[in-house]
Tab-separated table of C-alpha atoms and ligand atoms in Angstrom:
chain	number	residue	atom	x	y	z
L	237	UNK	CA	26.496	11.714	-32.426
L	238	UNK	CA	25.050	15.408	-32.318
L	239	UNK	CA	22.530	14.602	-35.339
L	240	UNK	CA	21.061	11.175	-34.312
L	241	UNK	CA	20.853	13.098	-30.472
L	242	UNK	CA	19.074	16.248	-32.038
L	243	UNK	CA	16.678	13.989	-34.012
L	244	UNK	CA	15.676	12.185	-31.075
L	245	UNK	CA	14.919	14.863	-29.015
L	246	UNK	CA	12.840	16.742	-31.657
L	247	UNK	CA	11.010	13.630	-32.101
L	248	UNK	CA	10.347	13.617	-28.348
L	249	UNK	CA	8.770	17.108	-28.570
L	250	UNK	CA	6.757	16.452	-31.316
L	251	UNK	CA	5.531	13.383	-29.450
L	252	UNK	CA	4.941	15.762	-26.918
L	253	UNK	CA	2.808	18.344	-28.200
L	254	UNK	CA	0.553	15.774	-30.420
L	255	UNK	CA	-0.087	14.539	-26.967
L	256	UNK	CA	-0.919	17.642	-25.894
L	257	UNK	CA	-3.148	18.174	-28.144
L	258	UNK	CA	-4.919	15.147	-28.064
L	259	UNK	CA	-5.506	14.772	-24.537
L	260	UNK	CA	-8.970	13.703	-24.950
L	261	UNK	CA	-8.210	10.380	-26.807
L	262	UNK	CA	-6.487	9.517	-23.363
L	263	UNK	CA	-7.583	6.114	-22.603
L	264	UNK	CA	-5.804	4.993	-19.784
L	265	UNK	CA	-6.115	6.132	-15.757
L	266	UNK	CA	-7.176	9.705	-15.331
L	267	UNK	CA	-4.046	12.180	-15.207
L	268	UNK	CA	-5.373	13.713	-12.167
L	269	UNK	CA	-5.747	12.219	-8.820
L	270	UNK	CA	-8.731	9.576	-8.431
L	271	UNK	CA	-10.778	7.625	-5.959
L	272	UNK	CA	-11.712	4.838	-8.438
L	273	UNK	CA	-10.110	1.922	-8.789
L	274	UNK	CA	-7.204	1.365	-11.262
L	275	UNK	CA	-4.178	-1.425	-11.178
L	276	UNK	CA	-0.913	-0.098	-10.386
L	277	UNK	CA	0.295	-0.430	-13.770
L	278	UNK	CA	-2.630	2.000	-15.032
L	279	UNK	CA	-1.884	3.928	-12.413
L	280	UNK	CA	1.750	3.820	-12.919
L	281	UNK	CA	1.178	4.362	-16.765
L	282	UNK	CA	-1.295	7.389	-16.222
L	283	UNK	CA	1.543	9.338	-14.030
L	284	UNK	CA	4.248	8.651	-16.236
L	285	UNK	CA	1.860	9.926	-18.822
L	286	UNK	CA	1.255	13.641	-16.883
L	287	UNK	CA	5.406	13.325	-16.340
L	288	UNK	CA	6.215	13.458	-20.237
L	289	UNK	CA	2.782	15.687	-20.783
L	290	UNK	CA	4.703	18.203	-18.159
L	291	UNK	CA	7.510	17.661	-17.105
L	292	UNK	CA	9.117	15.437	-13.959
L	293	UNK	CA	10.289	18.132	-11.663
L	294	UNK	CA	7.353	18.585	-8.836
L	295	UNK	CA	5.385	16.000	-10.689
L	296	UNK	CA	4.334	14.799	-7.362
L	297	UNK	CA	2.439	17.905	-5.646
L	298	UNK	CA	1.310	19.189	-8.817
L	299	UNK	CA	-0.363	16.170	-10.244
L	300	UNK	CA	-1.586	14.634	-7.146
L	301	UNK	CA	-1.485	11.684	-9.045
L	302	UNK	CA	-0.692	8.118	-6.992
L	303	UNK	CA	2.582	6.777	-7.435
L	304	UNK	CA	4.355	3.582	-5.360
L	305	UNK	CA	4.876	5.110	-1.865
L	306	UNK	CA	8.857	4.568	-0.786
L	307	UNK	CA	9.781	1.716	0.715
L	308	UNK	CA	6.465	-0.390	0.777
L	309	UNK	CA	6.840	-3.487	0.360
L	310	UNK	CA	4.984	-4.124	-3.105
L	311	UNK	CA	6.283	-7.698	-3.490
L	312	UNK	CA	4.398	-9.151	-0.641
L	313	UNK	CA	1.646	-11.808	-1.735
L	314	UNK	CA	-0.631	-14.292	0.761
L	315	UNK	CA	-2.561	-16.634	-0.712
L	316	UNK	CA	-4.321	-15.577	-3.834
L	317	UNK	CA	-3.886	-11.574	-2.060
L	318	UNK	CA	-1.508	-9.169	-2.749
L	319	UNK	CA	-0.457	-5.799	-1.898
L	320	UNK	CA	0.640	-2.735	-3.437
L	321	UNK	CA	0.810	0.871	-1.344
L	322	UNK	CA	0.865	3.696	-3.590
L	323	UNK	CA	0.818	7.381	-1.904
L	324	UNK	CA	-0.429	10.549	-3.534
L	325	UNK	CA	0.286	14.191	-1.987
L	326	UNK	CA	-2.857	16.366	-1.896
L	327	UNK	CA	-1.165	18.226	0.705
L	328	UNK	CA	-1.374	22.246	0.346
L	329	UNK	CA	1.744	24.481	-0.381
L	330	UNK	CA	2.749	26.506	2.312
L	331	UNK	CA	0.525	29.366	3.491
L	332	UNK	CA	-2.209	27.461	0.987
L	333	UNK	CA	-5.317	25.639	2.345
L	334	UNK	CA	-6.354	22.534	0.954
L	335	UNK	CA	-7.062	20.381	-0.691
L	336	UNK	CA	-5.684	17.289	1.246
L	337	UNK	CA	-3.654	15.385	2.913
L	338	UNK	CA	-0.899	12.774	2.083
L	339	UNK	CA	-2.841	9.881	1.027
L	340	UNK	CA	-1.950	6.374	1.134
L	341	UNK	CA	-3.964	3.522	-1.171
L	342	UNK	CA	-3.358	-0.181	-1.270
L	343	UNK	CA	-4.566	-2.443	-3.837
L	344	UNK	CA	-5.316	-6.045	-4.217
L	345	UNK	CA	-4.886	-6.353	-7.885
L	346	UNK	CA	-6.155	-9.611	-7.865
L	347	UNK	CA	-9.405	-8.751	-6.331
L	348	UNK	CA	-10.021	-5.687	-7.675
L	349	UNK	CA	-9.412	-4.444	-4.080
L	350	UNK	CA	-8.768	-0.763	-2.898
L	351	UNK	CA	-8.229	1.052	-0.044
L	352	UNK	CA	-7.577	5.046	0.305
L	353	UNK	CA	-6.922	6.557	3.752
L	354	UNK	CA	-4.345	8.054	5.697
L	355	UNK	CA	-1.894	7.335	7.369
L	356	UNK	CA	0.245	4.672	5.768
L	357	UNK	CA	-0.084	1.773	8.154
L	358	UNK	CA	-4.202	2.245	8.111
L	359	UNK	CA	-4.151	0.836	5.145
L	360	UNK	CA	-1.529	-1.736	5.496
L	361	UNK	CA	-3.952	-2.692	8.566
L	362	UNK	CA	-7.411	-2.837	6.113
L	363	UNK	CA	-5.246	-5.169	3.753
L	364	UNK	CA	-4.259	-7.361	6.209
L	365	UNK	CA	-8.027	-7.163	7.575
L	366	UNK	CA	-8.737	-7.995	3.734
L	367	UNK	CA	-6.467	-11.221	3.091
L	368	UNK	CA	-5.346	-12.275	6.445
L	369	UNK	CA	-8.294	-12.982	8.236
L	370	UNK	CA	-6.986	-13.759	11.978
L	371	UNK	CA	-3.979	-11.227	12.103
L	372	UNK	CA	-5.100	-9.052	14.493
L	373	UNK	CA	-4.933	-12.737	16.689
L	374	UNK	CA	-1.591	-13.807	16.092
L	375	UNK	CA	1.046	-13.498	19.202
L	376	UNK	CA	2.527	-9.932	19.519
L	377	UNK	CA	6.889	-10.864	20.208
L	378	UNK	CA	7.465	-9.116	23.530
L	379	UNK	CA	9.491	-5.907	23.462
L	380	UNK	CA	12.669	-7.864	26.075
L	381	UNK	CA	12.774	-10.386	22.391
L	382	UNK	CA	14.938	-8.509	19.735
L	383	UNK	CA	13.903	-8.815	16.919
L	384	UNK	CA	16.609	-8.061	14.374
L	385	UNK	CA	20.168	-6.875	14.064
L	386	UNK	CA	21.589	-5.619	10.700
L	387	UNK	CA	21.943	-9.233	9.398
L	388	UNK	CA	18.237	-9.999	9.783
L	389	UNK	CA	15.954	-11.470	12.149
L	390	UNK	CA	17.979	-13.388	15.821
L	391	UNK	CA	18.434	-16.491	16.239
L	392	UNK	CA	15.960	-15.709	19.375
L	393	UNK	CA	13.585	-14.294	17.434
L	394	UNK	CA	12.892	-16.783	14.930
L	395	UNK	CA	12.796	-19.845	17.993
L	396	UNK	CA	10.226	-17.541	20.075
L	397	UNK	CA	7.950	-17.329	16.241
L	398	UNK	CA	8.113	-21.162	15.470
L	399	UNK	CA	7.415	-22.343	18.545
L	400	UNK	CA	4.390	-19.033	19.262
L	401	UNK	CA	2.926	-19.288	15.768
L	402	UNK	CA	0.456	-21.482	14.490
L	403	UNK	CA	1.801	-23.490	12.339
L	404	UNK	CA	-0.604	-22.396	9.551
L	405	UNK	CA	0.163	-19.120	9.777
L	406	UNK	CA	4.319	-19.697	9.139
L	407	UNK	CA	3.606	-18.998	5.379
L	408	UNK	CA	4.959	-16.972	2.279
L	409	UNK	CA	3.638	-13.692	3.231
L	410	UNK	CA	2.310	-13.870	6.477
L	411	UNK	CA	2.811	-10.797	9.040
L	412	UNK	CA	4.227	-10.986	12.062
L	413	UNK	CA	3.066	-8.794	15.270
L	414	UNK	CA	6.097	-6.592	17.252
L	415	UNK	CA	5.153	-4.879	20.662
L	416	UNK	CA	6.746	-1.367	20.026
L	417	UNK	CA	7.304	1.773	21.630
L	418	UNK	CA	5.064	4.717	20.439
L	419	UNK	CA	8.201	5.304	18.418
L	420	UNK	CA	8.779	3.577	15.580
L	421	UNK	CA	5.005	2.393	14.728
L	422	UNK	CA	6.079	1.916	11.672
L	423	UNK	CA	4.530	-0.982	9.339
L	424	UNK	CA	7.753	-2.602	7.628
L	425	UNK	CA	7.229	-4.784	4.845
L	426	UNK	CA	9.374	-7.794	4.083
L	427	UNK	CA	10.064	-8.066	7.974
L	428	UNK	CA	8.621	-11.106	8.812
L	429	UNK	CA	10.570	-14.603	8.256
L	430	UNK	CA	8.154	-15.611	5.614
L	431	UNK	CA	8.715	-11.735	3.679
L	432	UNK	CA	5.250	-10.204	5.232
L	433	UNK	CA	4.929	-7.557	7.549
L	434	UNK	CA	6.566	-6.650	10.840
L	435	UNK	CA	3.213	-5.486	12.406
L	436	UNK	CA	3.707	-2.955	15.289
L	437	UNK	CA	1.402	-3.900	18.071
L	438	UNK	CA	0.101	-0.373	18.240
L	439	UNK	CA	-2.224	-1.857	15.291
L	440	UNK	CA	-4.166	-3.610	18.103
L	441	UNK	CA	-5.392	-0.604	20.143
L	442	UNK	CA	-6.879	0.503	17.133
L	443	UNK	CA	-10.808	-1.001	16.049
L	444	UNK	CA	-11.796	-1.124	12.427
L	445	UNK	CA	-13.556	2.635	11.629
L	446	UNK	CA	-16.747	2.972	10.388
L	447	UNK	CA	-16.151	3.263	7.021
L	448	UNK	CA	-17.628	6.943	6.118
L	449	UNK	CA	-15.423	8.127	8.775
L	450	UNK	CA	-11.854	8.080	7.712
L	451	UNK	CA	-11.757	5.364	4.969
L	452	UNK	CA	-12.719	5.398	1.415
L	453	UNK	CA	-13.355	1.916	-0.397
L	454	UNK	CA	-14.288	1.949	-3.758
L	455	UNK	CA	-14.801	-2.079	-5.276
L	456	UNK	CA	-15.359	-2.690	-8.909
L	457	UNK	CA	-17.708	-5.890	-7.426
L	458	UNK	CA	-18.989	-4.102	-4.410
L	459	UNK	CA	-20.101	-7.622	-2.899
L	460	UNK	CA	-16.644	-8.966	-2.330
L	461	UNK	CA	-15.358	-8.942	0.789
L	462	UNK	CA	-17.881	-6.535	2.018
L	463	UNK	CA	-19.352	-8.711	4.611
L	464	UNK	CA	-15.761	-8.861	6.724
L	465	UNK	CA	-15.099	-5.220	5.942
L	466	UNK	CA	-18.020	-4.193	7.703
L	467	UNK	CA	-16.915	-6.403	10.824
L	468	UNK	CA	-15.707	-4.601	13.787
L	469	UNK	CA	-12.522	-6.518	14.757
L	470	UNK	CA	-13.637	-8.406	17.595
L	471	UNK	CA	-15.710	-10.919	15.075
L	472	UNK	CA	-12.607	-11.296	12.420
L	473	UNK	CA	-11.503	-14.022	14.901
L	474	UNK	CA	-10.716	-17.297	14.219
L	475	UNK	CA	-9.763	-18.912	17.764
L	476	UNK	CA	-9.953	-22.729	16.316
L	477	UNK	CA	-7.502	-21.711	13.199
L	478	UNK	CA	-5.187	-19.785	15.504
L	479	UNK	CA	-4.274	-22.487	18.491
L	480	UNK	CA	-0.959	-22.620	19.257
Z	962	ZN	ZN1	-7.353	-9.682	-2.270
């Protein structure tokens, strides 16, 4: 009805403005973009905050605010880890300079675990540095092997993974390793048989960065993990966990 539908929306606008004008009883994420660490949900809550503050259309490059980046792969757990990817665009308009770059983050909710950097598979890579320990170790399925058709993975595929992988590492949420072209470097989540990652091998040539360089981490409890985050690559290994 016309009534009910005209009451609604002027209830919405008064919402609206008293939110407006009481932006400084805000309690939740900021409404701006941020380095600190915040659960998806806040996160999630804070930007659909700024969206009814302002408005939805171009609520991505004018808040800056992080949002779930398309297509990646939030439902993927291992162990007690998991990961959600969240992207926020700092990039300039046209003609403009600054202030960023698109920005990828993914968080470990049950850690308390963040990582900002860019581009999208870096920090797909520092999560599975974070909760896989041994990844970067596990076979890589040669490029003549393929992988998948539109029904999912071969027939080949899966025989070559069972009988390359250790057996340990055949679980809910592990990744598996693809050699790739330098097309298609792509990270894809839910690729592996076990609903991981599809790793493209061009994650290998890559060491872990010292951290000032290119990667911002920012830990509520500072102490966690720290010790394997500051590891170059080469002593993540875990030969006697990883035999065949
Ligand atoms: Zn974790």
């Amino acid at each position: 009805m016309p009534d009910s539908f005209q009451l609604a929306f002027d209830f919405d606008e008064f919402e609206r403005e008293d939110a407006r004008n009481n932006l400084a009883s805000w309690q939740g994420a900021p409404l701006r973009f941020t380095t600190d660490y915040y659960s998806p949900d806040e996160l999630d809550t804070a930007f659909a905050h700024w969206r009814f503050l302002n408005g939805g259309f171009g609520s991505i490059p004018l808040s800056h605010m992080w949002h779930e980046a398309p297509a990646s792969g939030s439902n993927i757990s291992f162990g007690e880890h998991s990961i959600v990817v969240l992207t926020a665009d700092l990039r300039p308009e046209p003609g403009v300079i600054g202030p960023g770059e698109l920005l990828y983050q993914a968080i470990c909710e049950p850690c308390d675990w963040h990582q900002i950097s860019h581009p999208e598979n870096s920090v797909v890579e520092a999560w599975h540095d974070h909760a896989v320990p041994g990844w970067r170790e596990l076979p890589v399925i040669p490029a003549q092997i393929r992988v998948r058709t539109e029904t999912g993975l071969t027939k080949l595929a899966q025989a070559w993974i069972a009988e390359h992988y250790p057996k340990h590492m055949q679980i809910e949420g592990a990744p598996i390793i693809t050699e790739r072209t330098q097309f298609g470097t792509r990270h894809v989540p839910g690729y592996s048989p076990w609903n991981g990652y599809d790793l493209s091998s061009t994650a290998l040539d890559t060491t872990v960065p010292p951290r000032a360089e290119t990667i911002v981490t920012l830990n509520r409890r500072p102490m966690q993990n720290e010790a394997l985050e500051l590891r170059p690559a080469s002593t993540l290994r875990t030969p006697d966990a990883l035999n065949r």
